[in-house]
Every structure is written in C-alpha cells, then in structure tokens.
PDB file of C-alpha atoms and ligand atoms in Angstrom:
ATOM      1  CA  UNK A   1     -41.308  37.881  75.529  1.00  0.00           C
ATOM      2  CA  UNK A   2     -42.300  41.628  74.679  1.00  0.00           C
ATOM      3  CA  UNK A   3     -39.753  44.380  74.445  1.00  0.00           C
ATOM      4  CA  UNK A   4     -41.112  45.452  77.835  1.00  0.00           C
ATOM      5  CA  UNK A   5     -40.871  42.379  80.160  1.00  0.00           C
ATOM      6  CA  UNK A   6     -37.271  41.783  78.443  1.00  0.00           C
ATOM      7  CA  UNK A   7     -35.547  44.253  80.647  1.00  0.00           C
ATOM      8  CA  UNK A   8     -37.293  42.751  83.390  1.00  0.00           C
ATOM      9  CA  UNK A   9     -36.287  39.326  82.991  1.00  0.00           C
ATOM     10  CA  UNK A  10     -32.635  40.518  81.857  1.00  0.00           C
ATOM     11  CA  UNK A  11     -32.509  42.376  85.426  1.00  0.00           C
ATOM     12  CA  UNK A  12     -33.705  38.855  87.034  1.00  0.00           C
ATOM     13  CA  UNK A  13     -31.814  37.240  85.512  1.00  0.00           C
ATOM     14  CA  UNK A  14     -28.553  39.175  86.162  1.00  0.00           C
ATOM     15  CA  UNK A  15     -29.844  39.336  89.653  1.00  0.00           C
ATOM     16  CA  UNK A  16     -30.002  35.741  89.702  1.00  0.00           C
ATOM     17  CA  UNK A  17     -26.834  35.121  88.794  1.00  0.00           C
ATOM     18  CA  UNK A  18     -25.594  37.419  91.217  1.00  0.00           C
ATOM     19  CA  UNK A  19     -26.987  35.662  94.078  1.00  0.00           C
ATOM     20  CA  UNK A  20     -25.745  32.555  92.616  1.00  0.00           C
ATOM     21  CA  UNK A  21     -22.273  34.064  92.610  1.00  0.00           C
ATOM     22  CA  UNK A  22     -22.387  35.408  96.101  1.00  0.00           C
ATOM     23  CA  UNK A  23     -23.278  31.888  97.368  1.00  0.00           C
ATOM     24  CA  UNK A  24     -20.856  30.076  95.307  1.00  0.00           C
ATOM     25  CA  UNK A  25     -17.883  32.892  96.936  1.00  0.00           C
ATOM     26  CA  UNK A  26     -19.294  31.919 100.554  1.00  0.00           C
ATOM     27  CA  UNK A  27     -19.147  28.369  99.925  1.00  0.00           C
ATOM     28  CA  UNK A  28     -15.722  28.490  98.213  1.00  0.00           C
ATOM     29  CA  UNK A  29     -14.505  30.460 101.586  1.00  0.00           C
ATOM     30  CA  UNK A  30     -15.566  28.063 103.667  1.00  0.00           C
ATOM     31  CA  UNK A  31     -18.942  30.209 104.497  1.00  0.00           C
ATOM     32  CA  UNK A  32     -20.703  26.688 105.410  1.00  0.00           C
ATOM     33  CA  UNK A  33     -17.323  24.615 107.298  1.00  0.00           C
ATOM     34  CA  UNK A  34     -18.505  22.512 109.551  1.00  0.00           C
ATOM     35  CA  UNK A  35     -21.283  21.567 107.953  1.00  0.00           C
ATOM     36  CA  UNK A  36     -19.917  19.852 104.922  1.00  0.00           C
ATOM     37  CA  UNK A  37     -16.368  20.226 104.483  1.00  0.00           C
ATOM     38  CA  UNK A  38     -15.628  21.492 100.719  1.00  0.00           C
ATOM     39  CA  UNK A  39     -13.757  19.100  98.783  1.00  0.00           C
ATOM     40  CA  UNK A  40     -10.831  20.232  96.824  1.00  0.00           C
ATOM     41  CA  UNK A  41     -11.301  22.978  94.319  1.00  0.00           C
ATOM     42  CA  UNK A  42      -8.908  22.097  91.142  1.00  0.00           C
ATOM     43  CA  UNK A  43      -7.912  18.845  89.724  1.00  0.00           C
ATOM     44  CA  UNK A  44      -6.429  17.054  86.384  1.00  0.00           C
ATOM     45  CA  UNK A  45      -7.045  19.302  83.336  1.00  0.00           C
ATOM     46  CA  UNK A  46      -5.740  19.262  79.968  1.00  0.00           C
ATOM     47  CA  UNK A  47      -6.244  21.704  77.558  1.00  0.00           C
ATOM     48  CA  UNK A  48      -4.906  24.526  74.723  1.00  0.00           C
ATOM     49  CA  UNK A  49      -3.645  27.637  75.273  1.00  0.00           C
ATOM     50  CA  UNK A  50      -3.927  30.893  72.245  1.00  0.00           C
ATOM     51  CA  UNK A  51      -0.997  29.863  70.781  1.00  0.00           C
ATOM     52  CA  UNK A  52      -1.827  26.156  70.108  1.00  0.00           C
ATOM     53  CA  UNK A  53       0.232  24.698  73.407  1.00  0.00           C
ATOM     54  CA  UNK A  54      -0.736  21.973  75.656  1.00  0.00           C
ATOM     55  CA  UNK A  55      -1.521  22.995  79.039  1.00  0.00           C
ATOM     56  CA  UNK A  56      -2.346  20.755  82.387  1.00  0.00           C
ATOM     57  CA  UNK A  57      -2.609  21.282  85.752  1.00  0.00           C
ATOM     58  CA  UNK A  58       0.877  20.351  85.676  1.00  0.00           C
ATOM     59  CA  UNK A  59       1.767  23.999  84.634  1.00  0.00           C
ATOM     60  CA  UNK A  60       0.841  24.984  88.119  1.00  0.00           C
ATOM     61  CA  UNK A  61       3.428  23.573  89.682  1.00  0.00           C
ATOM     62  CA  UNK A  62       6.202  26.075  91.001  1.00  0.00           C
ATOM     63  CA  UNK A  63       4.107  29.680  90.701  1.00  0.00           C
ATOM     64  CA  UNK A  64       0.956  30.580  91.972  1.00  0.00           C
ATOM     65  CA  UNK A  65      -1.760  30.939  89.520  1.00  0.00           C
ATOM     66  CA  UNK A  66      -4.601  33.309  89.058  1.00  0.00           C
ATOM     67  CA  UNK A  67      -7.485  31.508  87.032  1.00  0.00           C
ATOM     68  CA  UNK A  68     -10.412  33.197  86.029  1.00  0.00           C
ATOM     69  CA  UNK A  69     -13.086  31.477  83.817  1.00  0.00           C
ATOM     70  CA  UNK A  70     -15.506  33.491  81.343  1.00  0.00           C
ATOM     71  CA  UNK A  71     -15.789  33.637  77.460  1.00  0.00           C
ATOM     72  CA  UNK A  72     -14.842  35.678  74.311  1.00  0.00           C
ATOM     73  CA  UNK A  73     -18.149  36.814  73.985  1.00  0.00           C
ATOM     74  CA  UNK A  74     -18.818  38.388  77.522  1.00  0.00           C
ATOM     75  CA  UNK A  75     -20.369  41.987  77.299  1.00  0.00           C
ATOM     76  CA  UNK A  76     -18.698  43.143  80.097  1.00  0.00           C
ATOM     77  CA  UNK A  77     -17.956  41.129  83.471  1.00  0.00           C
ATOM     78  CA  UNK A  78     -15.363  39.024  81.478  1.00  0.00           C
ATOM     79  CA  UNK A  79     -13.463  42.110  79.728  1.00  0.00           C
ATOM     80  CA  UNK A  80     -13.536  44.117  82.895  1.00  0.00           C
ATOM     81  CA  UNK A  81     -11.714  41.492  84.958  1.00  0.00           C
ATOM     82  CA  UNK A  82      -9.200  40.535  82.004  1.00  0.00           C
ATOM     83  CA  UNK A  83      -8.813  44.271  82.476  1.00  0.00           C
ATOM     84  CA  UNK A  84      -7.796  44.490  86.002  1.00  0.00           C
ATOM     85  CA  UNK A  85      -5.621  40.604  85.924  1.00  0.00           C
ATOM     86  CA  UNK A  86      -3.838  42.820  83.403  1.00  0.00           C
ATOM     87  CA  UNK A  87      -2.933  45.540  85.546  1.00  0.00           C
ATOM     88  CA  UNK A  88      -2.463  43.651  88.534  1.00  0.00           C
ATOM     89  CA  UNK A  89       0.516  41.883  86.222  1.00  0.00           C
ATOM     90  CA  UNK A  90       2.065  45.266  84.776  1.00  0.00           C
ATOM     91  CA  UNK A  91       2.220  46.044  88.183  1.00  0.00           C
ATOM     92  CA  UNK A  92       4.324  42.927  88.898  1.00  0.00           C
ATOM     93  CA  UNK A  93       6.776  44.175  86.587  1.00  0.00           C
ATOM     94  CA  UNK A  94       9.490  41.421  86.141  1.00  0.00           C
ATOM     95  CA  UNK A  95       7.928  39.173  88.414  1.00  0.00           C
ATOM     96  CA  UNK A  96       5.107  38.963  85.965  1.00  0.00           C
ATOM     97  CA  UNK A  97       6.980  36.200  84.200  1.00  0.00           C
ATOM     98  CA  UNK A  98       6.420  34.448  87.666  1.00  0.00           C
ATOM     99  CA  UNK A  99       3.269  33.625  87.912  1.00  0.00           C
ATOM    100  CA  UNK A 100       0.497  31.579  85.519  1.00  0.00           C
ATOM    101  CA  UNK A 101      -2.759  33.957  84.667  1.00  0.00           C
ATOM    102  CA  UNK A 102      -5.118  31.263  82.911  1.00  0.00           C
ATOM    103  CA  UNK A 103      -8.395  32.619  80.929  1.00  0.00           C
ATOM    104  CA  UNK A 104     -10.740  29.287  81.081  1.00  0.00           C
ATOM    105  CA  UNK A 105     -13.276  29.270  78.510  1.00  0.00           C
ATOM    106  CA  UNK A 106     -16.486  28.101  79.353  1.00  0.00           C
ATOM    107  CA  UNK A 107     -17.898  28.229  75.831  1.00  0.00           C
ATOM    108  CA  UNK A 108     -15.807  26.113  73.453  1.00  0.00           C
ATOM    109  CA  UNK A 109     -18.026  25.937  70.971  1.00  0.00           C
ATOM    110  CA  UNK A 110     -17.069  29.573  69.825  1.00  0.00           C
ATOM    111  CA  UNK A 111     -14.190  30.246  71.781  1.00  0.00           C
ATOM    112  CA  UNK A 112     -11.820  28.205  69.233  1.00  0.00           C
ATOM    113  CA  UNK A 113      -7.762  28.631  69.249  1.00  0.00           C
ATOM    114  CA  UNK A 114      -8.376  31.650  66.987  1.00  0.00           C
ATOM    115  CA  UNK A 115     -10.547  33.152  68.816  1.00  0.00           C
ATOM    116  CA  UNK A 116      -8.938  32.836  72.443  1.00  0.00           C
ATOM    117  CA  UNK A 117      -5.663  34.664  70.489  1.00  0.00           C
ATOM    118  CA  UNK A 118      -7.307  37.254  68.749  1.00  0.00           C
ATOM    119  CA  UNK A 119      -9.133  38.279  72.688  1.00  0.00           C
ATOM    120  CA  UNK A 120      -6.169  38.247  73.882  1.00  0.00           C
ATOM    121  CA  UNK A 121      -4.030  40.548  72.585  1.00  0.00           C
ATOM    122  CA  UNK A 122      -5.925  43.624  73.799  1.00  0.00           C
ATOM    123  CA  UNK A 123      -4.708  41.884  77.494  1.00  0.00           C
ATOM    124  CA  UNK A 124      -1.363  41.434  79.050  1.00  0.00           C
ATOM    125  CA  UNK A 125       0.842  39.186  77.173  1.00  0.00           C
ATOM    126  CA  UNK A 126       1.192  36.871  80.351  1.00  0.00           C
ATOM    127  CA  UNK A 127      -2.321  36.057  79.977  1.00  0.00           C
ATOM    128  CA  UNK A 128      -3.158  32.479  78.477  1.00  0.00           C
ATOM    129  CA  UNK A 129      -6.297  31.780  76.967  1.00  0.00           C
ATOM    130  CA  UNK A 130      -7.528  28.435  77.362  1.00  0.00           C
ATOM    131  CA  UNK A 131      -9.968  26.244  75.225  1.00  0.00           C
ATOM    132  CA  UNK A 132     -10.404  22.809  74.557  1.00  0.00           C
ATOM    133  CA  UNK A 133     -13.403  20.345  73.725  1.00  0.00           C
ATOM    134  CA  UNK A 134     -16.759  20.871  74.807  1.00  0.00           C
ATOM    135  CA  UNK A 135     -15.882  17.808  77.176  1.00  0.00           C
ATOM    136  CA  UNK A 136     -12.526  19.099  78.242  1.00  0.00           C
ATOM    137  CA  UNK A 137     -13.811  22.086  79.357  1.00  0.00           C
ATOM    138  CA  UNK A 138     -16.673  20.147  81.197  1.00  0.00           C
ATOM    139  CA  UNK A 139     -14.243  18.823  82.984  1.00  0.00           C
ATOM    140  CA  UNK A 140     -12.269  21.888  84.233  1.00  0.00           C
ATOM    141  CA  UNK A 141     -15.748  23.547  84.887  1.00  0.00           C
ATOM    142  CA  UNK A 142     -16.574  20.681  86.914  1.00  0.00           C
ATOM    143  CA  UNK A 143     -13.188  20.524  88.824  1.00  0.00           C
ATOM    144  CA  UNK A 144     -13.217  24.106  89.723  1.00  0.00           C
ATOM    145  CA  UNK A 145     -16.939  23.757  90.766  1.00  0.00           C
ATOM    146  CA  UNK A 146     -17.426  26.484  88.231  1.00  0.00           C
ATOM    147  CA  UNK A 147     -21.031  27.450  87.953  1.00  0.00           C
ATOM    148  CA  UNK A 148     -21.450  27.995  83.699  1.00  0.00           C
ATOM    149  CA  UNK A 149     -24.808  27.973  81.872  1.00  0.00           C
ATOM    150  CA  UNK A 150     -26.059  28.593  78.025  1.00  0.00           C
ATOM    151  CA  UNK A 151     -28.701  30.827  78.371  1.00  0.00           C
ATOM    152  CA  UNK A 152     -30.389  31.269  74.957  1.00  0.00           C
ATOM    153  CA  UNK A 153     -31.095  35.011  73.369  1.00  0.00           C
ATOM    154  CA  UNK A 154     -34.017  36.465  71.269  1.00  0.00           C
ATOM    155  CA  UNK A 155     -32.016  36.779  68.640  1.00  0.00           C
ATOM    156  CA  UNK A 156     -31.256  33.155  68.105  1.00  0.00           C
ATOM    157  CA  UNK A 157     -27.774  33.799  69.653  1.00  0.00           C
ATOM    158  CA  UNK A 158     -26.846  32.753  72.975  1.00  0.00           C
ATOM    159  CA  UNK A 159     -25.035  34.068  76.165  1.00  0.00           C
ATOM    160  CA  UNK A 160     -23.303  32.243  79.152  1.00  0.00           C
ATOM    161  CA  UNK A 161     -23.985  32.814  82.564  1.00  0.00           C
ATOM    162  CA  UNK A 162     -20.975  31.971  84.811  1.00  0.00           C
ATOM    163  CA  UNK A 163     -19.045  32.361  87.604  1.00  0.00           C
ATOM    164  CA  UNK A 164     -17.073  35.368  88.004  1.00  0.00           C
ATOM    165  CA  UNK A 165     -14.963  34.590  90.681  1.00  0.00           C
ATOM    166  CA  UNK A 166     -10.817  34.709  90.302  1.00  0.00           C
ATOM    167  CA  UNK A 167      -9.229  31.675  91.855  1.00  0.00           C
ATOM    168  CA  UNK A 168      -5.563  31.840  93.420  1.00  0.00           C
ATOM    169  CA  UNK A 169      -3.656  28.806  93.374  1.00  0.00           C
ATOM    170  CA  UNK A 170      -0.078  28.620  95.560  1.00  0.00           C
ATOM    171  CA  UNK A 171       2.473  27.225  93.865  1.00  0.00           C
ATOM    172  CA  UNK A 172       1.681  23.635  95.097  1.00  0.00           C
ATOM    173  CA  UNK A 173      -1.874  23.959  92.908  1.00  0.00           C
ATOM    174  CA  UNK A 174      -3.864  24.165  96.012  1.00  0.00           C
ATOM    175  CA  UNK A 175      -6.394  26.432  95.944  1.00  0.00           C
ATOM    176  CA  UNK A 176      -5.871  28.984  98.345  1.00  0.00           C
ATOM    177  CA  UNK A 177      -8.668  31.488  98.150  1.00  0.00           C
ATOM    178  CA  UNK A 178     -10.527  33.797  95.774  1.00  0.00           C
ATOM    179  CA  UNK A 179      -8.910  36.501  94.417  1.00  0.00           C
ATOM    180  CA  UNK A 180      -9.607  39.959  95.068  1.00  0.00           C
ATOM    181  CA  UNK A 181      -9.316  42.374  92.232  1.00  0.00           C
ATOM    182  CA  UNK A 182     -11.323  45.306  93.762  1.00  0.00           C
ATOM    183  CA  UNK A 183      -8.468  46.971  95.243  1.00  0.00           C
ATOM    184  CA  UNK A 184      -5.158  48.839  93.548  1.00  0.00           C
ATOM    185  CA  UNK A 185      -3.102  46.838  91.141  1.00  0.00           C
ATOM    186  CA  UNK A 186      -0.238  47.254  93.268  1.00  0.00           C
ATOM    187  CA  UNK A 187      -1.779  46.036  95.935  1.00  0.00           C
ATOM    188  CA  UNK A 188      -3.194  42.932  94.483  1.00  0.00           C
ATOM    189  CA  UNK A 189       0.310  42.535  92.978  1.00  0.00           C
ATOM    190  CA  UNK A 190       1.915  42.894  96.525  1.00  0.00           C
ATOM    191  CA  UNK A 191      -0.457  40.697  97.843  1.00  0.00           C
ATOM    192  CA  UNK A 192       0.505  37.864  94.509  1.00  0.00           C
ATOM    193  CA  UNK A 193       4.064  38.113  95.123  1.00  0.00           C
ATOM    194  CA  UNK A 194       3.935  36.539  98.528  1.00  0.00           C
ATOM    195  CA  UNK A 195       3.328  33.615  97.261  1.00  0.00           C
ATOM    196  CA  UNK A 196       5.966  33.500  94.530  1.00  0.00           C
TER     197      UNK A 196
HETATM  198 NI1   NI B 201     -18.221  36.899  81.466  1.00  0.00          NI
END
C-alpha cells in the first residue's frame, strides 16, 4: 500500500470497525430479541490484575462492575474511556471503593503485569488492569462476546481492533446493560450507585 491509499484504508477500516461496534451494541441490547435470544454475556474467568493478584469472576460478587476491554497500546479510544471510568469514579467519592472497574486486555502478548501497572497509574487508583495468557484472555474475550482482532501495521508493528463498549455488571455478575459514558461523571456515577 502507497502513502496515498493508506489513509483510505485506515478510514475503512476505522469505519469498519465502527459498524461492527454499532451492531455488536444493538445485539448486546437486545436489538434482535425475538429472533434469537442472546445467551448470557459473562462467565468463568481467571486472570491477573497490575499488581500481580488473582482475579475471577468471583470478584464480582457483591458490587456492580464496570468492565471495559482494550489494550496498553490503544492510540486513543482506549485512553479516552480509561479517562472518563476515571472520572465517573472520582465522582463516586467514597463509594468508589464500592464498585469493581476491570481494564481487560485483549493483547497479552504485550500487555504483561508490568505493563498493565505502569498504564495504570495515569488512571484512577480503583482501576484494575487485567492480563493473563494469550488463552486466558481468549477466554474472557470469548465470554464477553468481545469482538478483538490483530490487525497488522506497515511498520511491522501491529494494532488491535476491538470492541469499545463498557459493560455493567449488578452485583449478582449479570450483565445488565452497556454502559454509558457520554454523559457527566456525576451522572454516570448517580446512575452506578443504584446498583450498589
Ligand atoms: Ni482501544
């Protein structure tokens, strides 16, 4: 590819994944019920948070959880939302400590221990960073019915494509619906804290 078909194909391909998003967020809403009825988004997970802990999808027992999956290496989707989960929980003040926030990793391959801590501290401190193998990860991805692809880049380097979507669990683990962080922290916050 020439430098002038590259923007082309970055812009399809961002477009792409756009569309891929949209239908994932009308699916995962129930956009096609009575049709097929969605099977249950979550399941049994085990993996390793920044600093080195175990976590499971035990964890999610007795707070809601927000879980958003993306990687260190994002240019800009994953930071931005990081962004916002973070001041959607300084909003929560006190009740921060509440509620699970889980980062997902959907590239293990770079996004090591290390690497998920070091990310991390430019976030909230409530924020966990999770990594694991490349097969633990396939598993979470596949739970979650997370949509996460290598997509390879001139350089030699690579990027992910992925879903952007923000899950809320209930305290139960159920999945309740996505997220919505396109609105005031405090509103997102007030909107968290009825399901404490
Ligand atoms: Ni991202």
């Amino acid at each position: 590819m020439d430098s002038t078909t590259r923007p082309l194909a970055v812009i399809a391909a961002f477009a792409a994944s756009l569309a891929v998003g949209l239908l994932v967020t009308f699916w995962l809403i129930g956009g096609f019920g009575g049709v097929t009825k969605p099977a249950a988004i979550g399941g049994p997970f085990q993996l390793t948070d920044q600093s080195g802990q175990t976590v499971t999808d035990k964890n999610l027992l007795g707070k809601p959880t927000i879980i958003f999956f993306g990687f260190t290496h994002c240019p800009d989707v994953c930071p931005t939302s990081l962004f916002e989960i973070s001041e959607v929980l300084r909003a929560m003040g006190p009740d921060a400590g509440k509620v699970n926030a889980y980062f997902i990793s959907v590239d293990p391959e770079r996004d090591t221990t290390a690497a998920m801590k070091d990310y991390l501290s430019s976030f909230d401190p409530t924020l966990k960073g999770l990594t694991g193998t490349p097969e633990e990860i396939a598993k979470v991805i596949s739970a979650y019915r997370v949509y996460a692809k290598k997509v390879p880049l001139k350089d030699g380097d690579y990027t992910m494509d992925h879903t952007a979507l923000i899950y809320l669990m209930d305290r139960n683990g159920k999945f309740v619906r996505p997220f919505d962080l396109k609105r005031k922290p405090e509103e997102s916050a007030a909107d968290l804290k009825r399901y404490l």
